[in-house]
XYZ file of C-alpha atoms in Angstrom:
752
model
C -0.193 0.147 -0.047
C 2.856 2.441 1.213
C 4.839 1.545 -2.109
C 1.667 1.843 -4.339
C 0.839 5.351 -2.607
C 4.082 6.359 -3.000
C 4.284 5.395 -6.366
C 1.199 7.498 -7.045
C 2.490 10.230 -5.530
C 5.521 10.371 -7.056
C 4.155 11.841 -10.181
C 3.180 14.587 -10.474
C 2.225 17.789 -13.510
C 4.993 19.839 -14.037
C 2.645 22.720 -16.745
C 6.359 24.572 -17.266
C 8.511 20.626 -18.433
C 4.965 20.353 -20.442
C 3.912 16.933 -19.133
C 3.981 14.729 -15.311
C 7.361 14.008 -14.243
C 8.266 11.398 -11.344
C 9.347 12.927 -7.849
C 10.845 10.933 -4.620
C 9.346 13.086 -1.582
C 7.319 15.316 -1.182
C 9.830 18.134 0.482
C 12.652 16.829 -1.203
C 10.334 17.159 -4.678
C 9.418 20.823 -2.876
C 12.906 22.129 -2.872
C 14.236 20.670 -6.055
C 11.437 22.110 -6.992
C 11.687 25.366 -5.729
C 15.457 25.558 -6.459
C 14.439 24.107 -9.830
C 12.294 26.803 -10.219
C 15.199 29.727 -9.835
C 16.820 27.950 -12.108
C 14.335 27.706 -14.537
C 13.015 31.901 -14.651
C 16.719 32.752 -15.235
C 17.212 32.263 -18.864
C 13.715 33.247 -19.344
C 14.392 36.984 -18.391
C 17.844 37.193 -20.291
C 16.308 36.042 -23.445
C 13.755 38.502 -23.210
C 16.453 41.388 -22.376
C 18.528 39.950 -25.851
C 14.933 40.210 -27.743
C 14.622 44.191 -26.525
C 18.433 44.991 -27.057
C 17.968 43.326 -30.459
C 15.158 45.692 -31.406
C 16.181 48.119 -30.535
C 19.276 47.861 -32.515
C 17.452 47.230 -35.356
C 15.938 50.399 -34.616
C 18.696 52.674 -33.742
C 20.288 50.684 -37.165
C 17.356 52.245 -39.436
C 17.162 55.329 -37.532
C 20.841 55.751 -38.526
C 20.473 54.536 -42.270
C 17.844 56.412 -42.787
C 19.427 59.966 -41.290
C 22.978 58.362 -43.418
C 19.749 58.188 -46.606
C 18.617 61.681 -45.584
C 21.696 63.278 -45.694
C 22.920 61.896 -48.435
C 19.610 62.211 -50.551
C 20.267 66.036 -49.131
C 23.258 66.342 -50.358
C 22.521 64.775 -53.628
C 19.972 66.962 -54.381
C 21.955 70.072 -53.232
C 24.856 68.936 -55.332
C 22.621 68.494 -58.446
C 20.555 71.046 -57.872
C 21.614 73.986 -60.388
C 19.936 77.695 -60.225
C 18.476 77.567 -63.839
C 17.897 79.636 -66.810
C 14.826 82.168 -65.363
C 11.387 81.402 -66.566
C 10.354 83.071 -69.391
C 6.996 84.077 -67.961
C 9.327 85.735 -65.380
C 11.295 87.776 -67.746
C 8.301 88.618 -69.904
C 8.146 92.670 -69.602
C 5.729 94.711 -71.476
C 6.270 96.671 -74.776
C 5.065 100.026 -74.848
C 4.275 101.973 -77.671
C 4.888 105.958 -77.816
C 3.471 108.836 -80.049
C 6.366 110.741 -81.887
C 7.210 112.679 -78.256
C 8.939 109.458 -76.371
C 6.689 110.111 -73.296
C 3.137 109.890 -74.291
C 1.750 106.306 -74.046
C -0.565 104.777 -76.848
C -0.766 101.754 -75.226
C 0.982 98.328 -74.977
C 1.823 94.804 -75.791
C 2.192 92.021 -73.170
C 1.449 88.654 -71.861
C 1.218 90.162 -68.033
C 1.842 93.756 -67.122
C 5.389 94.009 -66.147
C 8.030 96.601 -65.953
C 11.328 95.545 -65.040
C 13.395 98.448 -63.047
C 16.513 99.132 -61.670
C 16.353 98.463 -58.020
C 19.038 101.227 -57.352
C 16.685 103.880 -57.636
C 13.943 102.969 -55.307
C 13.567 104.163 -51.923
C 15.020 101.494 -48.925
C 11.589 101.867 -47.098
C 10.222 100.114 -50.551
C 12.417 96.718 -49.936
C 12.223 97.171 -46.283
C 8.520 97.155 -46.337
C 8.211 94.173 -48.077
C 10.725 92.275 -46.055
C 8.691 93.269 -43.363
C 5.098 91.572 -44.723
C 6.971 88.809 -45.943
C 10.264 87.581 -44.233
C 11.509 89.166 -41.442
C 14.263 87.227 -41.913
C 15.347 87.478 -44.949
C 18.036 89.183 -44.392
C 20.173 86.655 -41.830
C 18.497 83.128 -43.154
C 20.055 81.266 -45.723
C 17.182 80.750 -47.880
C 14.832 78.684 -45.905
C 12.922 79.434 -42.650
C 12.823 76.030 -40.727
C 11.095 77.166 -38.134
C 8.307 78.946 -40.422
C 8.237 75.119 -42.988
C 7.899 73.138 -39.887
C 4.904 75.801 -38.510
C 3.620 75.858 -42.007
C 3.876 72.148 -42.096
C 1.924 71.399 -38.740
C -0.711 73.663 -39.519
C -1.135 71.870 -42.470
C -1.440 68.762 -41.000
C -3.818 69.488 -38.464
C -6.190 71.511 -40.117
C -5.879 69.852 -43.538
C -5.335 74.026 -44.626
C -2.446 75.059 -46.895
C -0.306 77.495 -45.455
C 2.985 78.997 -46.592
C 6.442 78.889 -44.773
C 8.143 79.852 -47.581
C 10.968 82.810 -47.070
C 11.630 85.638 -49.782
C 14.148 83.477 -51.415
C 11.402 80.620 -51.887
C 8.644 82.466 -53.501
C 11.396 84.236 -55.582
C 12.639 80.991 -57.009
C 9.222 79.660 -57.277
C 8.218 82.481 -59.506
C 11.930 83.460 -60.872
C 12.947 80.189 -62.161
C 10.669 77.266 -61.653
C 7.061 78.371 -62.172
C 4.173 78.263 -59.519
C 3.913 74.694 -57.563
C 1.770 73.442 -54.124
C 3.215 70.149 -54.582
C 5.240 69.162 -51.769
C 7.726 67.503 -54.125
C 8.051 71.295 -55.777
C 8.599 72.921 -52.127
C 11.398 70.584 -51.351
C 13.026 71.471 -54.827
C 12.085 75.171 -54.183
C 13.295 74.898 -50.949
C 16.840 73.269 -52.145
C 17.064 76.416 -55.296
C 16.635 79.104 -52.263
C 19.391 77.628 -50.418
C 21.533 77.488 -53.832
C 20.680 80.764 -54.189
C 21.314 82.871 -50.712
C 24.914 81.247 -51.733
C 25.236 82.138 -54.916
C 23.228 85.885 -55.385
C 23.563 88.832 -52.799
C 20.196 89.980 -50.850
C 20.116 93.077 -52.802
C 19.518 90.551 -56.329
C 17.615 88.641 -54.897
C 15.250 91.269 -53.580
C 14.944 93.385 -56.758
C 14.665 90.134 -59.173
C 11.619 89.367 -56.172
C 9.893 92.461 -56.512
C 9.713 92.205 -60.223
C 8.137 89.477 -60.690
C 5.693 89.428 -57.288
C 2.053 89.766 -58.152
C 0.193 92.674 -56.959
C -3.120 92.690 -58.194
C -5.075 94.450 -60.776
C -2.580 93.005 -63.635
C 0.088 94.248 -62.109
C 3.472 92.049 -61.952
C 6.064 93.430 -60.142
C 6.283 97.033 -58.433
C 6.851 99.375 -61.201
C 3.877 97.900 -62.948
C 2.120 97.859 -59.539
C 3.029 101.243 -58.615
C 1.054 102.616 -62.265
C -2.125 100.849 -61.096
C -2.801 101.947 -57.314
C -0.979 105.272 -57.696
C -0.834 106.431 -60.997
C 3.017 106.871 -60.415
C 6.665 105.534 -60.843
C 7.469 103.406 -58.043
C 10.660 105.136 -57.388
C 8.633 108.316 -55.998
C 5.572 105.962 -54.032
C 5.724 107.537 -50.012
C 6.329 105.424 -47.497
C 2.955 104.802 -46.779
C 2.296 103.990 -50.766
C 5.296 100.900 -49.678
C 3.877 99.549 -46.924
C 0.082 98.873 -48.766
C 1.689 97.157 -51.468
C 3.131 94.836 -49.443
C 1.130 94.311 -47.065
C -1.532 92.603 -49.806
C 0.433 90.795 -51.498
C -0.786 87.123 -49.994
C -3.700 88.130 -51.839
C -3.101 91.566 -53.712
C -7.133 90.715 -55.531
C -8.694 90.144 -52.445
C -7.091 92.533 -50.511
C -7.384 95.258 -53.156
C -8.622 98.778 -51.054
C -10.594 98.811 -53.396
C -12.454 95.958 -53.069
C -11.948 95.483 -49.293
C -10.496 98.705 -47.722
C -10.806 97.069 -43.810
C -8.119 94.322 -44.903
C -6.141 96.971 -47.088
C -5.937 98.863 -43.770
C -5.023 95.947 -41.482
C -2.159 95.011 -43.416
C -1.099 97.831 -43.580
C -1.124 98.641 -40.910
C 0.757 95.524 -39.870
C 4.068 96.487 -42.347
C 4.553 99.406 -40.262
C 4.233 98.311 -37.031
C 7.142 95.465 -37.801
C 9.123 97.940 -39.871
C 9.075 100.334 -36.945
C 10.018 97.239 -34.583
C 12.870 95.900 -36.647
C 14.159 99.386 -36.994
C 13.402 99.985 -40.472
C 11.391 103.150 -40.071
C 10.965 105.262 -36.332
C 8.164 105.544 -34.169
C 7.376 108.504 -35.529
C 7.678 107.848 -39.146
C 5.297 105.191 -38.539
C 2.509 107.785 -36.647
C 2.458 110.020 -39.190
C 2.048 108.058 -41.918
C -1.736 107.991 -43.282
C -3.353 104.898 -45.154
C -2.651 106.276 -48.711
C -5.723 107.091 -51.925
C -5.480 104.153 -54.691
C -6.917 105.423 -58.043
C -10.178 103.552 -59.491
C -9.462 100.428 -61.413
C -9.615 101.092 -64.813
C -10.281 98.202 -66.922
C -10.661 99.857 -70.132
C -9.416 98.054 -73.555
C -6.703 99.437 -74.828
C -7.727 99.133 -78.332
C -10.921 101.520 -77.821
C -10.929 104.445 -80.204
C -8.419 105.059 -82.555
C -5.298 103.202 -80.689
C -6.781 99.745 -81.766
C -5.478 101.139 -85.530
C -2.679 102.326 -84.048
C -1.119 99.435 -82.197
C -1.976 97.064 -84.513
C -0.186 98.563 -87.335
C 2.910 98.912 -85.099
C 2.696 95.881 -84.608
C 2.212 94.634 -88.050
C 4.924 96.662 -89.555
C 7.751 95.669 -86.832
C 6.714 91.751 -87.408
C 6.837 92.090 -91.413
C 10.563 93.531 -90.995
C 11.412 89.847 -90.157
C 13.119 91.139 -86.878
C 10.324 90.684 -84.342
C 8.084 88.293 -83.514
C 4.277 89.085 -82.289
C 5.972 87.504 -79.138
C 8.907 89.526 -78.803
C 6.653 92.392 -78.546
C 4.439 90.843 -75.882
C 7.570 89.947 -73.559
C 10.698 92.355 -74.733
C 9.360 95.145 -72.669
C 10.668 97.323 -75.806
C 10.188 101.377 -76.080
C 8.269 101.881 -79.295
C 8.270 105.213 -80.617
C 5.725 106.241 -83.347
C 5.993 108.945 -85.724
C 2.364 109.553 -85.384
C 1.978 113.254 -83.650
C -0.429 113.781 -80.834
C -2.100 116.859 -81.721
C -2.209 116.437 -85.135
C -3.622 112.954 -84.806
C -6.031 114.287 -82.236
C -6.373 116.840 -85.055
C -7.678 114.092 -87.298
C -9.800 112.645 -85.828
C -11.749 116.017 -83.984
C -11.846 116.762 -87.934
C -13.086 113.564 -90.128
C -14.801 111.445 -87.894
C -18.582 112.502 -87.625
C -18.807 111.443 -84.084
C -16.566 114.520 -83.060
C -16.794 117.208 -86.417
C -21.409 117.347 -86.199
C -22.108 115.649 -88.834
C -23.438 112.709 -87.034
C -26.875 111.808 -87.823
C -25.931 114.239 -91.229
C -24.208 111.916 -92.896
C -25.875 108.747 -93.547
C -25.101 105.112 -91.583
C -22.484 103.441 -92.897
C -20.259 106.000 -94.434
C -16.671 105.250 -94.732
C -13.713 107.482 -94.139
C -9.623 107.580 -94.127
C -7.816 109.831 -93.921
C -3.384 109.776 -93.587
C -1.255 112.455 -93.251
C 2.630 111.741 -94.178
C 6.078 113.331 -94.638
C 7.071 112.548 -97.953
C 10.713 113.441 -97.171
C 11.306 110.384 -94.639
C 8.157 108.616 -94.997
C 7.040 108.940 -91.501
C 3.283 109.014 -90.993
C 1.967 111.924 -89.009
C -1.845 111.177 -87.863
C -4.302 108.969 -89.783
C -7.873 108.770 -88.903
C -8.593 104.385 -90.083
C -11.816 103.796 -88.493
C -14.111 106.233 -85.382
C -13.399 102.829 -83.095
C -11.432 100.040 -83.252
C -13.402 97.532 -81.286
C -16.564 98.329 -83.591
C -14.782 97.682 -86.920
C -11.226 95.975 -87.029
C -11.130 97.004 -90.856
C -8.347 99.693 -91.813
C -9.843 102.136 -93.750
C -6.309 103.530 -94.277
C -4.016 100.185 -94.869
C -7.095 97.637 -95.850
C -10.300 98.883 -96.903
C -10.276 100.410 -100.923
C -12.292 102.943 -102.276
C -12.242 103.655 -106.629
C -10.101 106.440 -106.504
C -11.695 108.068 -109.213
C -9.630 111.124 -111.085
C -6.941 111.234 -108.845
C -4.959 108.818 -110.731
C -5.048 110.856 -113.526
C -1.637 112.368 -112.562
C 0.682 109.156 -113.120
C -0.902 108.941 -116.850
C -0.047 112.532 -116.890
C 3.608 111.640 -115.627
C 3.722 109.042 -117.937
C 3.333 111.725 -121.005
C 5.973 113.684 -119.491
C 7.967 110.837 -119.699
C 7.079 110.231 -123.223
C 8.363 113.821 -123.966
C 5.042 115.064 -124.267
C 4.489 119.295 -123.402
C 1.804 120.378 -121.238
C 1.341 123.160 -123.374
C -0.052 120.131 -126.104
C -3.722 120.701 -126.737
C -6.758 118.095 -126.433
C -10.098 118.274 -127.101
C -12.153 118.454 -124.229
C -15.267 117.680 -124.789
C -18.454 115.292 -123.977
C -19.799 112.549 -126.223
C -16.410 111.084 -127.603
C -15.556 107.494 -128.166
C -11.803 105.965 -128.233
C -10.948 102.988 -129.577
C -11.343 99.359 -127.950
C -14.522 101.021 -125.809
C -18.344 101.145 -126.662
C -19.554 103.680 -124.199
C -19.085 107.447 -124.967
C -16.935 109.263 -122.700
C -18.324 112.404 -120.764
C -17.114 115.330 -118.795
C -18.265 115.452 -114.750
C -22.112 117.414 -115.829
C -21.499 116.911 -119.821
C -20.137 119.332 -119.802
C -17.744 120.562 -123.167
C -14.014 122.008 -122.297
C -13.277 123.035 -126.077
C -9.574 122.564 -126.957
C -7.626 122.935 -124.138
C -4.311 121.860 -122.793
C -2.945 119.331 -120.256
C -2.718 121.921 -117.373
C -6.482 122.659 -118.282
C -7.453 119.243 -118.632
C -5.667 118.909 -115.260
C -7.687 121.183 -113.817
C -11.397 120.781 -114.640
C -10.429 117.248 -114.363
C -11.183 116.323 -118.466
C -12.512 112.672 -118.916
C -12.070 112.428 -122.524
C -8.398 114.170 -122.380
C -7.153 111.740 -120.317
C -8.718 108.918 -122.299
C -6.924 110.475 -125.074
C -3.848 110.087 -123.401
C -4.831 106.854 -122.080
C -5.564 105.712 -125.615
C -2.153 106.888 -127.005
C -0.347 105.298 -123.221
C -1.973 102.149 -122.834
C -3.536 101.553 -119.754
C -0.708 99.617 -118.805
C 1.840 102.165 -118.568
C -0.293 104.427 -116.978
C -0.910 101.512 -114.153
C 3.252 100.955 -114.364
C 4.032 104.544 -113.230
C 1.402 104.498 -110.861
C 2.698 101.706 -109.585
C 5.887 102.986 -109.978
C 5.431 105.458 -107.573
C 4.116 103.787 -104.571
C 0.446 101.768 -105.115
C 0.863 98.374 -104.213
C -1.945 96.844 -104.904
C -1.280 94.681 -107.539
C -4.993 95.146 -109.074
C -3.343 98.052 -110.916
C -2.190 96.209 -113.698
C -3.912 97.959 -116.672
C -6.317 95.409 -117.106
C -8.917 97.405 -116.640
C -10.361 99.961 -119.519
C -11.089 102.469 -117.401
C -7.394 102.413 -115.711
C -6.745 106.577 -116.418
C -9.990 107.206 -114.534
C -9.486 105.311 -111.273
C -11.987 101.745 -111.817
C -9.708 100.384 -109.831
C -10.067 100.006 -106.014
C -6.764 100.652 -103.695
C -6.295 102.293 -100.227
C -5.838 105.449 -98.882
C -2.010 104.033 -97.693
C -0.783 103.264 -101.358
C -2.448 106.445 -103.338
C -0.533 108.499 -100.020
C 2.702 106.629 -101.222
C 2.104 106.844 -104.287
C 1.197 111.213 -103.765
C 4.411 111.017 -102.013
C 6.928 110.627 -104.329
C 5.262 113.208 -106.029
C 5.845 115.338 -103.472
C 9.321 114.193 -102.740
C 10.191 114.927 -106.552
C 10.130 111.493 -107.548
C 11.996 109.883 -104.759
C 9.822 107.208 -103.186
C 9.698 107.364 -99.591
C 9.055 103.713 -97.242
C 6.066 104.906 -95.563
C 6.453 103.705 -91.730
C 4.691 103.967 -88.439
C 7.172 103.632 -85.996
C 10.212 105.233 -85.987
C 12.936 103.189 -83.512
C 12.910 100.612 -81.303
C 14.703 100.359 -78.287
C 15.689 97.856 -75.242
C 14.422 98.249 -72.096
C 17.940 99.421 -71.148
C 17.391 102.205 -73.526
C 20.276 99.982 -76.538
C 19.008 101.265 -79.779
C 17.542 97.781 -81.279
C 15.856 99.210 -84.413
C 15.159 102.598 -86.431
C 13.067 103.227 -89.462
C 14.558 103.491 -92.788
C 14.104 107.357 -93.505
C 15.793 107.524 -97.053
C 13.532 107.267 -100.291
C 14.629 105.742 -103.520
C 14.578 107.993 -107.009
C 12.183 106.488 -109.125
C 11.287 109.372 -111.458
C 13.218 112.791 -113.067
C 12.582 115.153 -110.325
C 11.802 117.629 -113.394
C 9.509 115.118 -114.683
C 7.649 115.234 -111.459
C 7.731 118.884 -110.456
C 6.375 119.483 -113.830
C 3.490 117.287 -112.810
C 3.105 119.316 -109.531
C 3.061 122.630 -111.531
C -0.057 121.276 -112.909
C -1.313 119.684 -109.799
C -1.626 123.000 -108.336
C -3.801 124.824 -111.106
C -6.224 122.102 -109.508
C -6.326 123.835 -106.263
C -5.663 127.535 -107.697
C -8.338 127.414 -110.481
C -9.903 124.145 -110.598
C -11.950 121.269 -108.522
C -10.105 122.058 -105.256
C -10.224 126.320 -104.726
C -11.852 125.162 -101.215
C -8.138 124.374 -99.664
C -6.752 127.801 -101.721
C -8.074 128.441 -97.542
C -5.015 127.558 -96.062
C -2.943 130.049 -96.665
C -0.581 127.289 -98.207
C 0.951 126.353 -102.037
C -1.053 123.379 -102.028
C -0.752 120.746 -105.048
C -3.746 118.006 -104.998
C -6.078 115.896 -107.113
C -9.783 115.452 -106.668
C -11.256 112.046 -107.729
C -15.184 110.751 -107.624
C -15.949 107.476 -108.993
C -18.551 106.074 -111.202
C -21.950 106.870 -110.181
C -20.735 108.517 -107.008
C -18.933 105.427 -105.015
C -16.671 107.034 -103.663
C -15.142 110.711 -103.884
C -11.476 112.175 -102.484
C -9.155 114.420 -102.635
C -4.519 114.090 -102.626
C -3.149 117.483 -101.212
C 0.481 118.036 -100.612
C 3.293 120.618 -99.954
C 6.480 119.567 -100.298
C 6.798 118.684 -96.603
C 3.344 117.737 -95.736
C 1.063 114.951 -97.809
C -2.772 114.310 -97.264
C -5.500 112.016 -98.414
C -8.721 112.304 -97.235
C -11.382 109.415 -98.915
C -15.226 108.719 -98.306
C -17.058 105.651 -99.571
C -20.462 103.951 -99.273
C -20.054 99.918 -99.293
C -23.557 97.921 -98.344
C -24.097 95.284 -95.798
C -22.007 92.876 -97.988
C -18.972 95.456 -98.561
C -20.188 96.203 -102.143
C -19.524 100.115 -103.875
C -23.352 101.798 -103.839
C -23.628 105.943 -104.839
C -23.485 108.061 -101.870
C -26.612 110.222 -101.157
C -26.443 114.052 -100.767
C -26.290 114.735 -97.331
C -26.044 118.258 -95.524
C -24.783 120.601 -98.939
C -22.944 117.862 -100.630
C -24.543 116.622 -103.760
C -22.201 115.581 -105.313
C -18.124 115.200 -106.514
C -15.599 115.904 -104.373
C -16.330 118.842 -102.397
C -17.031 117.516 -99.279
C -13.023 115.181 -98.915
C -11.629 118.514 -99.808
C -13.786 120.187 -97.024
C -11.980 118.191 -94.687
C -8.678 118.055 -96.017
C -8.853 121.874 -96.013
C -9.774 121.421 -92.338
C -7.401 119.357 -91.580
C -4.596 121.110 -93.083
C -5.162 125.244 -92.058
C -5.081 123.872 -88.451
C -1.614 121.822 -88.938
C 0.122 123.600 -90.635
C -1.033 127.170 -88.857
C 2.440 127.403 -87.373
C 4.759 126.735 -90.256
C 5.782 128.834 -93.441
C 4.531 128.626 -96.778
C 6.357 126.275 -98.854
C 7.185 127.136 -103.229
C 7.543 124.172 -105.209
C 10.474 123.480 -106.760
C 10.400 125.540 -110.810
C 9.996 122.816 -113.696
C 11.347 123.517 -117.188
C 9.064 121.897 -119.609
C 11.237 120.304 -122.218
C 8.593 118.236 -124.375
C 7.497 118.849 -127.437
C 3.967 120.189 -128.378
C 2.181 116.809 -129.576
C 4.567 114.814 -128.244
C 8.090 113.498 -130.056
C 5.727 112.134 -133.407
C 3.681 114.990 -133.592
C 0.859 112.568 -132.977
C -0.441 113.839 -129.650
C -3.592 116.183 -129.147
C -4.428 118.083 -131.710
C -1.938 121.096 -131.872
C -0.294 124.454 -129.974
C -1.386 126.451 -127.041
C 0.247 129.386 -125.675
C 2.859 128.735 -122.843
C 1.222 127.914 -119.131
C 1.046 130.988 -117.062
C -1.284 131.485 -114.328
C -3.264 133.514 -113.175
C -2.270 135.909 -109.943
C -5.250 136.172 -108.133
C -7.870 133.278 -109.592
C -11.181 134.447 -109.441
C -13.635 132.494 -107.776
C -16.045 129.885 -109.889
C -19.493 129.633 -109.594
C -20.581 126.178 -108.415
C -22.393 125.351 -111.848
C -22.704 122.680 -114.188
C -24.007 122.110 -117.490
C -28.336 120.598 -117.051
C -28.212 119.916 -120.663
C -25.982 117.794 -122.259
C -24.803 118.106 -126.040
C -25.151 115.346 -127.396
C -22.369 115.474 -130.421
C -18.793 116.407 -130.097
C -18.610 119.826 -130.089
C -15.932 120.641 -133.047
C -12.975 123.030 -132.840
C -14.904 125.850 -134.485
C -17.786 125.848 -131.341
C -15.132 125.968 -129.161
C -13.734 129.234 -127.432
C -11.342 131.769 -127.961
C -8.659 131.689 -130.448
C -10.153 129.469 -133.327
C -11.824 127.314 -131.073
C -8.925 125.959 -129.620
C -9.898 126.735 -126.028
C -7.017 129.525 -126.048
C -9.628 132.338 -125.888
C -8.732 134.627 -122.858
C -6.930 132.931 -120.265
C -8.189 130.062 -121.269
C -4.596 128.227 -120.623
C -5.066 129.668 -117.470
C -8.298 127.191 -116.849
C -10.493 130.563 -116.155
C -11.839 131.020 -120.421
C -15.928 131.575 -120.203
C -16.609 128.055 -121.984
C -14.888 126.621 -118.682
C -16.670 128.620 -116.292
C -18.979 125.234 -115.590
C -16.197 122.903 -115.118
C -14.880 125.957 -112.592
C -17.127 123.773 -109.978
C -15.441 120.755 -107.549
C -18.889 118.507 -108.945
C -17.270 118.333 -112.662
C -14.224 116.826 -111.229
C -16.351 113.675 -112.354
C -18.894 112.800 -115.735
C -22.542 112.099 -115.164
C -23.555 108.596 -116.644
C -26.443 109.659 -119.733
C -27.526 107.526 -122.149
C -24.341 105.494 -122.898
C -22.231 107.573 -121.713
C -19.618 105.772 -119.221
C -20.456 107.524 -116.054
C -16.744 107.626 -114.836
C -16.858 111.152 -111.973
C -13.882 112.973 -111.502
């Protein structure tokens, strides 16, 4: 029993051993178990410590590896980060266009409104205000502010908002080199670049570039554009208060514009002044005396409105056509473009020609178009122009793009071609109406069907005889007349001589074309290059472009001067006598298109050429007859009137200029004696021309007048002062209305 009991009691469960084990005696077993238990717990604690120590070593190792990797990554990024070329956008500067005085602005070309300036001209408080507003540690930090970055990161993570911790150098790096970025990777690159910049560029350079690139609202990039946008002054002239106000709104310039949120703008303004005083940039007295500045009203008007759009477009097109500039160059280059436009004369032209300005609105039919151009024929500079009333309403330029039938203003080029063929202007021609010509099915008449008798080319020019000039065209050919006009300056290729009434001006040409051609006449046969741009300078003031001002001699001076001599008679005794009111010697030619579809006058002195044209297109742009308005009943008297109004004032402060003398060395009847019908006496203008009556023949003569039925000496139109355009038979032709021909029966209705 005992042995069995001992045998059973000798086996017990040892949970640590994982099963039943045999023991010998309880006391002994307890002692052993206690002793054994002490031995068993010791290895367990050691293993736990070893495990913890191993984990700690791993954590420290990983942390150390991360630090090493971070340092390596930092070193790698620092070494590989290079300061790149500035962003094109950051350097983009608006190009400004000025009138001929070089100071009065017409407008600008810009991707954004920026004017880069030399910051050395700015008062110190301008930069100090920005430092106080944006980065108080600017002068001491190394490009980044770790405290600021940590604060911004914490706020971003805890509030979910986006808060910036960027220094001025970081903002500069972003705007000037990288472009706008909000991603963390972008901000990391920005930070490295800022560190590099801080080492390579001094603080004044960084601050200046920052001030030239920062956006300050109202479409203004940079401190100079902002000063103009808010205070209408240069940045160098800003007061302390104005500088503080601008610096304060940098974080949200559009929302904190005083015109939008004055309370917030003033709060930010006070903050900037307070920091400036704390940091020693200004005194307490300066702070207390500063007054919140007044800003100008934000004008968002379109700079292309009115006449400016035509001028700016012409300037841009002219420079692009030189192949020296692209549109992008002009929008980003920051150039200073000085035009040839005289502002006072430009304003004068607008006030004289525009129906909205000259009191004729409501009198002149709606839809009537006007184009006017005044140039210096010696150097080709455009002085003034009228291309339309408002560019925003109609972009088609009535000077350079629109065309009109030029009428008798084409005749001087037939006259010049005849002179070049050796024809004397004293050669007589049949100036009667209802004549027929080879290859022309219609009969041709003068305006009002008047019969001028036999007249020389001087008188025929004064009275704008269609029949005499059709005689010239028959001898010359249409191509020679067209070629002469093209050589003088008409660039429109449609003038090729294919029009059977080329000499009567049936071709549609532009005001610019005709003005250029007449400038060659005024400049004694030397063709100038018309231009609206005088010069282009870089932002630093270096010359980049100067307009060509030399002229090309295309005709002999004496030949052209002879034509000019004939054209002075148009003003003295012919169809444009109102122009005598300018008080200056004027040569010119009026023109009225077939069926009164257009009317024009081009006149000149040796120094100024001015053209005025009017036409009346229908809704599809096709020419139609100009209806009567006011006192205008036809002919070119209204363009002559506008010319006279403009030139009288434009020439008011100038001395009268006379044209060079010319020798008529041509032969009566031309070199072969087949031109015209015979000789007249030499042309001698009357010293005191009489005033013509505005009359016209009301009963046309259906048959050609014979020499015997003409007035004066032997019926050759030479009776009395016929050679000077003052004979009795020419009285009916001495009105401006006789400057063109009416359509009657089958006659060519070409008005001149």
